[in-house]
Every structure is written in C-alpha cells, then in structure tokens.
C-alpha cells in the first residue's frame, strides 16, 4: 500500500539545524518531495529528490534518502524564525501520479 | 501573474446548500487536482483530471462533482453540503506524471486554498 509517516512536531532554536524525518512504503515511488505550508497559505514546493539519488543539497536545504529503509529527511541549516511552518513530505504514485502526503511536521523556531 | 488561483478564498454556508469552488492555472499544465485538508492538516487527494479527463477519483461522495471545461480550469461543485465537508480545499496543477513512461519530477503547484465552513 501507499503510506507516508512523519513526526508531528519539532522545536528548535534560531540558528540551529532542523531535521525533519519521513518514512514511506511504496518502494516503486520514483520521486519524493518536500512541501512547506505557512499559516493560512497554500503548499510551496521546497525540493524533490529522485529515488536513485541519496542526497540533494539546495542552499540551506539538504535532503537525504535511504531507499533501503524507505526513509527521507530534510535538514534545514541555520534555521530562521521565517522557517516556522508545517513541512510535508510526499511520495508520488508511479502509476497514477498522485501525491501521497505525510501528516505534516510543525516546525517551531524559537528566537 | 498568479500561477494557480482559486475563488473564493473563504466560503461560509449552511448545511444542505450547493456551492462551487473555481480553480484556474496559467502554467500551461495538462493535469489538475483537488485536495482536501482537514482540521488536523491531513492532506488527501480527491480528484485528478488530465486533459479534461478524470483519472483519479478517490472514493469521494458523489455529492462532489468536479468539472473541467478546459485544461486550464477545474471547478469543484458540492451538493447538499454537510458539516463534515468543512475543510480547506486546494487545487493544484502539473504536467502529466502518471503512466509507465515517467520521465521527470512533474512538480505539482498549489493554489492558495479555499476555506469552506459549513454551519
């Protein structure tokens, strides 16, 4: 089946690194995504990773993928108060193209 | 120059009414989606259309009827609204990403959401 799990809450201090974790079940997923949702707003695509990669870096964001364990993580370096939001990981179904989202991780950044 | 737009942003209505939410994208995409986000922020796909053809219908009650007059528009009509329909509804679009010939990330771009409150 298709299922994506995330921890619900993470609190960090400004300037620290944040690591948000995600596990998924569909081993045939070829792309995995991270989205950010600020209060009252829609979802903003942050980054994605192809399943044959194990790492992707984009400025302050680092995505790590362990395909064997079906584990995905998003590291945000030098976390700022503006990073406070809900972060969703998602896998894309290889046959329908639909996105299956995790429950979202609320990131709280304390000054 | 909004990429994916939805109207209205807020919709408050009474049980039993019929309402519509409109979505438009100017990205030239051929696939559009409706997602529902509940009060716990859980996000789940409802429908997907590719080139005006329904390709995903995720066991949504038939009170919900999507309509795609053209590739750039996907509207959601809801009949006989119930309290449990209260949620935020998001429209999204992408290039076609399904099928066996999957060649790219085909990112989905989301609209700002429509908060529906049924009283």
Short mmCIF file of C-alpha atoms in Angstrom, two decimals:
data_model
loop_
_atom_site.label_atom_id
_atom_site.label_comp_id
_atom_site.label_asym_id
_atom_site.label_seq_id
_atom_site.Cartn_x
_atom_site.Cartn_y
_atom_site.Cartn_z
CA UNK A 1 0.00 0.00 0.00
CA UNK A 2 0.91 3.64 -0.04
CA UNK A 3 1.52 5.35 3.29
CA UNK A 4 3.75 8.20 4.45
CA UNK A 5 4.56 8.88 8.11
CA UNK A 6 6.12 11.91 9.78
CA UNK A 7 6.59 13.05 13.34
CA UNK A 8 4.12 15.80 14.17
CA UNK A 9 6.21 18.44 15.91
CA UNK A 10 9.77 19.76 16.09
CA UNK A 11 11.05 22.71 18.09
CA UNK A 12 14.49 24.25 17.55
CA UNK A 13 16.33 27.45 18.45
CA UNK A 14 17.11 30.04 15.82
CA UNK A 15 20.49 29.31 14.23
CA UNK A 16 20.35 25.58 14.96
CA UNK A 17 19.85 22.90 12.30
CA UNK A 18 16.44 21.25 11.94
CA UNK A 19 15.99 17.69 10.76
CA UNK A 20 12.54 16.52 9.73
CA UNK A 21 12.10 12.82 9.12
CA UNK A 22 9.70 10.84 6.95
CA UNK A 23 9.12 7.19 6.12
CA UNK A 24 7.20 5.86 3.15
CA UNK A 25 6.02 2.46 1.99
CA UNK A 26 5.76 2.49 -1.81
CA UNK A 27 9.11 1.19 -2.99
CA UNK A 28 8.18 1.95 -6.60
CA UNK A 29 7.98 5.72 -5.93
CA UNK A 30 10.47 7.46 -8.20
CA UNK A 31 10.21 10.97 -6.80
CA UNK A 32 9.83 12.23 -3.25
CA UNK A 33 9.02 15.80 -2.35
CA UNK A 34 9.14 18.29 0.48
CA UNK A 35 6.49 20.99 0.70
CA UNK A 36 6.20 23.90 3.13
CA UNK A 37 2.90 25.37 4.33
CA UNK A 38 2.87 28.67 6.18
CA UNK A 39 -0.21 29.60 8.26
CA UNK A 40 -3.21 30.36 6.08
CA UNK A 41 -1.31 29.69 2.87
CA UNK A 42 -1.07 27.01 0.23
CA UNK A 43 1.70 24.47 -0.19
CA UNK A 44 5.02 25.64 -1.57
CA UNK A 45 7.31 23.08 -3.17
CA UNK A 46 10.72 23.27 -1.47
CA UNK A 47 12.63 20.49 -3.16
CA UNK A 48 12.40 16.97 -4.51
CA UNK A 49 14.73 14.02 -4.92
CA UNK A 50 14.87 11.26 -7.47
CA UNK A 51 14.90 7.77 -5.99
CA UNK A 52 18.29 6.82 -7.44
CA UNK A 53 19.93 9.66 -5.52
CA UNK A 54 20.84 9.52 -1.86
CA UNK A 55 21.45 13.21 -1.27
CA UNK A 56 20.46 16.54 -2.73
CA UNK A 57 21.58 19.94 -1.48
CA UNK A 58 19.95 23.25 -2.28
CA UNK A 59 21.32 26.23 -0.31
CA UNK A 60 20.25 25.69 3.32
CA UNK A 61 18.27 22.55 2.50
CA UNK A 62 19.73 19.04 2.40
CA UNK A 63 17.60 16.03 1.51
CA UNK A 64 18.81 12.57 2.43
CA UNK A 65 17.20 9.44 1.03
CA UNK A 66 17.76 5.90 2.32
CA UNK A 67 15.89 3.85 -0.23
CA UNK A 68 16.58 0.55 1.52
CA UNK A 69 14.90 1.76 4.71
CA UNK A 70 12.40 3.95 2.81
CA UNK A 71 13.49 6.92 4.93
CA UNK A 72 13.63 10.52 3.79
CA UNK A 73 14.87 13.51 5.76
CA UNK A 74 15.02 17.27 5.28
CA UNK A 75 17.76 19.21 7.02
CA UNK A 76 17.46 22.97 7.29
CA UNK A 77 20.73 24.63 8.22
CA UNK A 78 20.83 27.86 10.26
CA UNK A 79 17.09 27.71 10.92
CA UNK A 80 15.38 31.10 10.99
CA UNK A 81 12.07 32.22 12.51
CA UNK A 82 10.74 32.53 8.97
CA UNK A 83 11.18 28.77 8.61
CA UNK A 84 8.38 28.19 11.13
CA UNK A 85 5.72 26.31 9.18
CA UNK A 86 4.32 22.84 8.54
CA UNK A 87 6.54 20.64 6.39
CA UNK A 88 5.02 17.82 4.36
CA UNK A 89 6.86 15.01 2.70
CA UNK A 90 5.14 13.29 -0.19
CA UNK A 91 5.74 10.36 -2.49
CA UNK A 92 4.35 10.19 -5.97
CA UNK A 93 2.45 7.10 -7.02
CA UNK A 94 4.28 5.65 -10.02
CA UNK A 95 1.11 4.55 -11.80
CA UNK A 96 -1.37 7.38 -11.16
CA UNK A 97 0.92 10.32 -10.50
CA UNK A 98 -1.00 11.28 -7.37
CA UNK A 99 0.89 12.60 -4.35
CA UNK A 100 0.55 10.79 -1.03
CA UNK A 101 1.33 13.15 1.81
CA UNK A 102 2.54 12.58 5.33
CA UNK A 103 0.68 14.18 8.22
CA UNK A 104 2.98 17.18 8.24
CA UNK A 105 5.61 18.21 10.79
CA UNK A 106 5.07 21.53 12.54
CA UNK A 107 8.42 23.27 12.92
CA UNK A 108 8.59 25.84 15.68
CA UNK A 109 11.65 28.10 15.69
CA UNK A 110 12.33 29.89 18.95
CA UNK A 111 14.31 33.15 18.87
CA UNK B 1 0.67 36.61 -12.75
CA UNK B 2 -0.67 34.11 -10.20
CA UNK B 3 0.15 30.55 -11.27
CA UNK B 4 -2.75 28.66 -9.65
CA UNK B 5 -5.70 30.69 -8.41
CA UNK B 6 -8.83 29.70 -6.55
CA UNK B 7 -12.04 31.53 -5.78
CA UNK B 8 -13.41 32.17 -3.29
CA UNK B 9 -10.76 32.18 -0.57
CA UNK B 10 -13.38 31.81 2.15
CA UNK B 11 -16.81 30.22 1.86
CA UNK B 12 -19.30 30.05 4.73
CA UNK B 13 -22.58 28.33 4.08
CA UNK B 14 -25.32 26.31 5.71
CA UNK B 15 -25.89 22.58 5.64
CA UNK B 16 -27.86 21.41 2.65
CA UNK B 17 -26.71 24.19 0.32
CA UNK B 18 -24.92 23.67 -3.00
CA UNK B 19 -21.68 25.56 -3.64
CA UNK B 20 -18.86 25.74 -6.18
CA UNK B 21 -15.16 26.48 -5.94
CA UNK B 22 -13.29 27.59 -9.04
CA UNK B 23 -9.68 26.93 -9.98
CA UNK B 24 -7.58 28.25 -12.82
CA UNK B 25 -3.93 27.74 -13.75
CA UNK B 26 -1.86 29.71 -16.24
CA UNK B 27 1.16 27.40 -16.23
CA UNK B 28 0.19 25.52 -19.38
CA UNK B 29 -0.14 22.27 -17.40
CA UNK B 30 -2.36 19.46 -18.60
CA UNK B 31 -3.19 17.88 -15.24
CA UNK B 32 -5.15 19.42 -12.39
CA UNK B 33 -6.03 18.13 -8.92
CA UNK B 34 -8.29 18.80 -5.95
CA UNK B 35 -7.03 18.04 -2.44
CA UNK B 36 -8.84 18.28 0.89
CA UNK B 37 -7.03 19.34 4.07
CA UNK B 38 -8.88 18.56 7.27
CA UNK B 39 -8.67 20.28 10.65
CA UNK B 40 -5.66 18.14 11.61
CA UNK B 41 -3.83 19.37 8.48
CA UNK B 42 -4.04 15.94 6.85
CA UNK B 43 -3.95 16.39 3.09
CA UNK B 44 -5.59 13.91 0.76
CA UNK B 45 -6.22 13.87 -2.97
CA UNK B 46 -9.84 13.89 -4.11
CA UNK B 47 -9.72 14.10 -7.91
CA UNK B 48 -7.33 14.45 -10.78
CA UNK B 49 -8.04 15.45 -14.38
CA UNK B 50 -5.69 15.10 -17.32
CA UNK B 51 -6.67 16.98 -20.48
CA UNK B 52 -10.23 17.31 -19.18
CA UNK B 53 -10.47 13.57 -18.49
CA UNK B 54 -11.00 12.19 -14.98
CA UNK B 55 -8.07 9.97 -14.00
CA UNK B 56 -8.29 9.81 -10.20
CA UNK B 57 -11.41 9.65 -8.06
CA UNK B 58 -10.52 8.76 -4.51
CA UNK B 59 -13.77 7.36 -3.09
CA UNK B 60 -15.21 10.83 -2.71
CA UNK B 61 -19.00 11.01 -2.13
CA UNK B 62 -20.89 11.67 -5.33
CA UNK B 63 -22.12 14.95 -3.84
CA UNK B 64 -18.75 16.22 -5.05
CA UNK B 65 -18.60 16.72 -8.80
CA UNK B 66 -15.52 18.15 -10.48
CA UNK B 67 -15.90 19.80 -13.85
CA UNK B 68 -13.12 20.66 -16.26
CA UNK B 69 -14.32 22.92 -19.10
CA UNK B 70 -10.75 23.13 -20.46
CA UNK B 71 -7.20 22.22 -19.47
CA UNK B 72 -6.71 25.43 -17.53
CA UNK B 73 -9.78 25.11 -15.30
CA UNK B 74 -11.00 22.56 -12.79
CA UNK B 75 -14.04 23.53 -10.74
CA UNK B 76 -15.47 21.68 -7.77
CA UNK B 77 -19.20 21.61 -7.19
CA UNK B 78 -20.56 20.29 -3.91
CA UNK B 79 -24.23 19.40 -3.43
CA UNK B 80 -26.11 19.10 -0.15
CA UNK B 81 -23.24 20.33 1.99
CA UNK B 82 -22.64 18.55 5.31
CA UNK B 83 -20.81 19.65 8.45
CA UNK B 84 -18.03 17.16 7.68
CA UNK B 85 -17.29 18.94 4.42
CA UNK B 86 -15.75 21.81 6.38
CA UNK B 87 -12.08 21.87 5.40
CA UNK B 88 -9.58 23.72 3.26
CA UNK B 89 -9.71 22.68 -0.38
CA UNK B 90 -6.61 23.05 -2.50
CA UNK B 91 -6.35 22.99 -6.25
CA UNK B 92 -3.04 22.01 -7.87
CA UNK B 93 -1.64 21.51 -11.35
CA UNK B 94 1.28 19.76 -13.01
CA UNK B 95 2.37 18.25 -16.27
CA UNK B 96 1.07 14.71 -16.70
CA UNK B 97 3.08 12.48 -14.36
CA UNK B 98 1.29 9.16 -14.40
CA UNK B 99 1.61 6.17 -16.65
CA UNK B 100 4.57 3.92 -17.33
CA UNK B 101 6.74 6.47 -19.11
CA UNK B 102 7.64 8.52 -16.04
CA UNK B 103 10.46 10.85 -17.00
CA UNK B 104 10.55 13.76 -14.64
CA UNK B 105 9.57 15.23 -11.27
CA UNK B 106 6.46 16.91 -12.70
CA UNK B 107 6.13 19.19 -9.72
CA UNK B 108 2.65 20.00 -8.51
CA UNK B 109 1.91 23.67 -7.89
CA UNK B 110 -0.79 24.50 -5.39
CA UNK B 111 -3.34 27.28 -5.19
CA UNK B 112 -3.83 29.34 -2.01
CA UNK B 113 -6.74 27.21 -0.80
CA UNK B 114 -10.44 27.77 -0.15
CA UNK B 115 -11.55 27.52 3.46
CA UNK B 116 -15.07 26.06 3.47
CA UNK B 117 -17.09 26.32 6.66
CA UNK B 118 -20.45 24.56 6.83
CA UNK B 119 -22.71 25.63 9.70
#
